C-alpha positions as CSV (number, residue, x, y, z in Angstrom):
1,M,0.0,0.0,0.0
2,S,1.1,3.6,-0.6
3,K,1.3,6.2,2.1
4,A,-1.8,7.8,0.8
5,S,-3.8,4.6,0.7
6,E,-2.7,3.6,4.2
7,E,-3.7,7.1,5.5
8,A,-7.1,7.0,3.8
9,Q,-7.7,3.5,5.2
10,K,-6.8,4.7,8.7
11,Q,-9.2,7.6,8.3
12,L,-12.0,5.4,7.0
13,D,-11.5,3.0,10.0
14,R,-11.8,6.0,12.4
15,I,-15.1,7.3,11.0
16,V,-16.6,3.8,10.9
17,A,-15.7,3.4,14.5
18,L,-17.3,6.8,15.3
19,G,-20.6,5.6,13.8
20,Y,-20.7,7.3,10.4
21,P,-22.4,4.2,8.8
22,D,-25.3,4.8,11.3
23,V,-25.6,8.4,10.1
24,A,-25.6,7.1,6.5
25,D,-28.2,4.5,7.5
26,M,-26.2,1.6,6.1
27,S,-24.1,-1.2,7.4
28,A,-20.4,-0.7,8.1
29,D,-19.5,-3.1,5.3
30,A,-21.6,-1.2,2.8
31,F,-20.1,2.1,4.0
32,R,-16.6,0.7,3.6
33,A,-17.4,-0.6,0.1
34,L,-18.2,2.9,-1.1
35,A,-14.7,4.1,-0.2
36,R,-12.9,1.1,-1.6
37,P,-12.5,2.3,-5.2
38,L,-10.9,5.5,-4.1
39,I,-8.6,3.8,-1.6
40,R,-7.7,1.2,-4.2
41,A,-6.8,3.9,-6.7
42,L,-4.5,5.5,-4.2
43,E,-2.3,2.4,-4.2
44,D,-0.7,3.6,-7.4
45,S,-0.6,7.3,-6.4
46,D,2.4,9.4,-5.5
47,L,0.4,11.4,-3.0
48,G,1.7,11.3,0.6
49,A,-0.1,11.1,3.9
50,E,-1.2,14.8,3.9
51,I,-4.7,14.0,2.8
52,L,-8.2,14.1,4.2
53,L,-10.8,11.5,3.3
54,I,-14.2,13.4,3.0
55,P,-17.6,11.7,2.8
56,T,-20.0,14.0,0.9
57,R,-23.1,15.3,2.5
58,E,-25.2,13.2,0.2
59,L,-23.7,10.2,2.1
60,V,-23.4,11.7,5.6
61,S,-25.3,14.8,6.5
62,P,-23.1,17.3,8.5
63,E,-25.6,18.3,11.1
64,S,-24.6,15.6,13.7
65,L,-20.9,15.2,13.0
66,I,-19.5,17.7,15.4
67,A,-20.8,15.6,18.2
68,R,-18.7,12.7,17.0
69,T,-15.5,14.7,17.5
70,S,-13.7,14.9,20.8
71,I,-10.5,16.1,22.5
72,N,-9.5,14.4,25.7
73,R,-12.9,12.7,25.9
74,M,-14.7,16.1,25.7
75,A,-17.2,15.7,22.9
76,G,-17.6,18.4,20.3
77,F,-20.7,20.5,20.3
78,T,-22.7,23.3,18.7
79,T,-25.4,25.7,19.7
80,M,-26.7,26.0,16.2
81,P,-29.9,24.1,15.2
82,P,-29.5,21.4,12.6
83,R,-31.3,23.4,9.9
84,D,-28.8,26.2,10.4
85,I,-25.9,23.8,9.9
86,A,-27.4,22.3,6.8
87,S,-27.7,25.8,5.3
88,F,-23.9,26.1,4.9
89,L,-23.4,25.0,1.3
90,P,-20.3,24.9,-0.8
91,Q,-19.7,28.1,-2.8
92,D,-19.3,28.1,-6.6
93,G,-16.0,26.6,-7.5
94,F,-15.6,24.7,-4.3
95,E,-18.2,21.9,-4.9
96,P,-16.9,18.4,-4.0
97,P,-15.8,16.0,-6.7
98,E,-18.2,13.4,-7.8
99,G,-18.6,10.3,-5.7
100,P,-19.5,9.4,-2.1
101,F,-15.9,10.1,-1.0
102,Y,-13.1,12.4,-2.2
103,L,-9.8,13.7,-0.9
104,A,-8.7,17.2,0.2
105,I,-4.9,17.4,-0.5
106,E,-2.5,19.1,2.0
107,P,-5.2,20.5,4.3
108,H,-4.2,23.2,6.8
109,T,-5.9,25.3,9.5
110,G,-4.7,28.5,7.9
111,T,-2.4,29.8,10.6
112,C,-0.9,32.2,8.1
113,Y,-4.4,33.8,7.7
114,L,-5.0,34.3,11.5
115,N,-7.0,37.3,12.6
116,R,-8.3,38.1,9.0
117,E,-11.8,38.9,8.1
118,P,-13.2,36.1,6.0
119,D,-13.7,38.3,2.9
120,V,-10.1,39.5,3.2
121,A,-8.7,36.0,3.8
122,R,-10.6,34.7,0.8
123,K,-8.8,37.1,-1.5
124,L,-5.4,36.1,0.1
125,I,-6.1,32.4,-0.3
126,D,-7.1,32.9,-3.9
127,A,-3.9,34.9,-4.5
128,D,-1.8,32.1,-3.0
129,D,-3.5,29.5,-5.4
130,R,-5.1,27.7,-2.5
131,L,-8.6,26.5,-1.9
132,P,-10.7,27.4,1.1
133,L,-12.1,24.4,3.0
134,T,-15.8,23.7,3.2
135,L,-17.9,22.7,6.2
136,E,-17.5,19.0,5.5
137,E,-13.8,19.3,5.1
138,G,-13.4,21.3,8.4
139,L,-15.5,18.6,10.2
140,A,-13.0,16.1,8.8
141,I,-10.1,18.0,10.3
142,A,-11.8,18.1,13.7
143,T,-12.5,14.4,13.4
144,Q,-9.2,13.1,12.1
145,H,-6.9,15.7,13.7
146,P,-8.6,17.2,16.7
147,D,-5.2,18.0,18.2
148,W,-4.8,20.7,15.5
149,L,-7.3,22.8,17.3
150,E,-5.0,22.7,20.3
151,V,-1.6,23.0,18.8
152,K,-2.5,25.2,15.8
153,N,-5.7,27.2,15.8
154,G,-9.4,27.3,15.2
155,F,-10.5,28.1,11.7
156,N,-13.1,29.6,9.4
157,L,-14.4,27.5,6.5
158,L,-14.7,29.9,3.7
159,G,-15.6,27.4,1.0
160,S,-19.1,27.2,2.6
161,R,-21.6,30.0,3.3
162,S,-25.2,30.4,4.3
163,M,-27.8,32.4,2.5
164,D,-27.4,35.2,5.1
165,G,-23.6,35.4,4.4
166,R,-22.2,33.7,7.5
167,V,-19.3,31.2,7.2
168,P,-18.9,28.2,9.5
169,S,-16.1,28.0,11.9
170,I,-14.6,25.4,14.3
171,W,-12.6,26.3,17.4
172,M,-11.9,25.2,20.9
173,S,-14.5,26.1,23.6
174,Q,-14.9,24.6,27.0
175,N,-12.0,22.3,26.2
176,A,-13.9,20.7,23.3
177,P,-14.4,21.3,19.5
178,R,-17.2,23.8,18.8
179,L,-19.0,24.4,15.5
180,G,-20.2,28.0,15.1
181,A,-20.3,30.7,12.5
182,V,-19.0,34.2,11.9
183,W,-19.9,37.1,9.7
184,P,-17.8,37.8,6.6
185,N,-16.5,41.1,7.9
186,S,-15.7,39.9,11.5
187,R,-12.2,39.3,12.8
188,H,-11.1,36.9,15.5
189,A,-7.5,36.6,16.8
190,W,-7.9,32.8,17.4
191,L,-9.3,31.9,14.0
192,G,-7.3,31.1,10.9
193,N,-8.9,30.5,7.6
194,A,-8.5,26.8,6.5
195,Y,-7.4,25.7,3.1
196,C,-6.1,22.9,1.0
197,V,-4.2,22.8,-2.3
198,A,-6.5,20.5,-4.3
199,R,-9.6,18.2,-4.2
200,R,-9.5,14.9,-5.9
201,G,-12.3,12.4,-6.6
202,I,-12.1,8.9,-8.0
203,S,-12.4,10.2,-11.6
204,L,-9.1,12.0,-11.3
205,F,-7.2,8.7,-10.6
206,R,-8.5,6.9,-13.6
């Protein structure tokens, strides 16, 4: 197995253990089978381990996923109602690749964009030829790398936005991951603006 396929398999094992098949209303075996083509394709890839395996919202709705994250046994939480969370949709140009699973390549919490208003950070990310992360991708960071919230920073997810203009954010609160939202002209010293360098679905490995 390649480094990328090993990492993707490890991440798949983690979300299965956290009950993602139940959220998708299917068995663990059926859930794993949906990821198998992508993981198999990675066996011949030169990608390293800096990847995130992302289930799309068509497979796993994002509303309940923050509660499946944890740091030091402190479960993640939100004060937003499920309908509010579901309203954060990918912006034009940042839609996920086709398929039930895809990869975000070289994800980062955006430390270099700390304390920047989302609208300003978006322009900086674009200028650096990077891609802002979506809600689903940020939840994947909080799930696979919750320690990043402690050792790096909380982050805005500029690839998603609600109809009223807010962007979702994830940060540490009460010693646990918290999902919230900020206005596009607001600035917070503890929030970076998360990004990746590419997104890849199964079609790009064929």
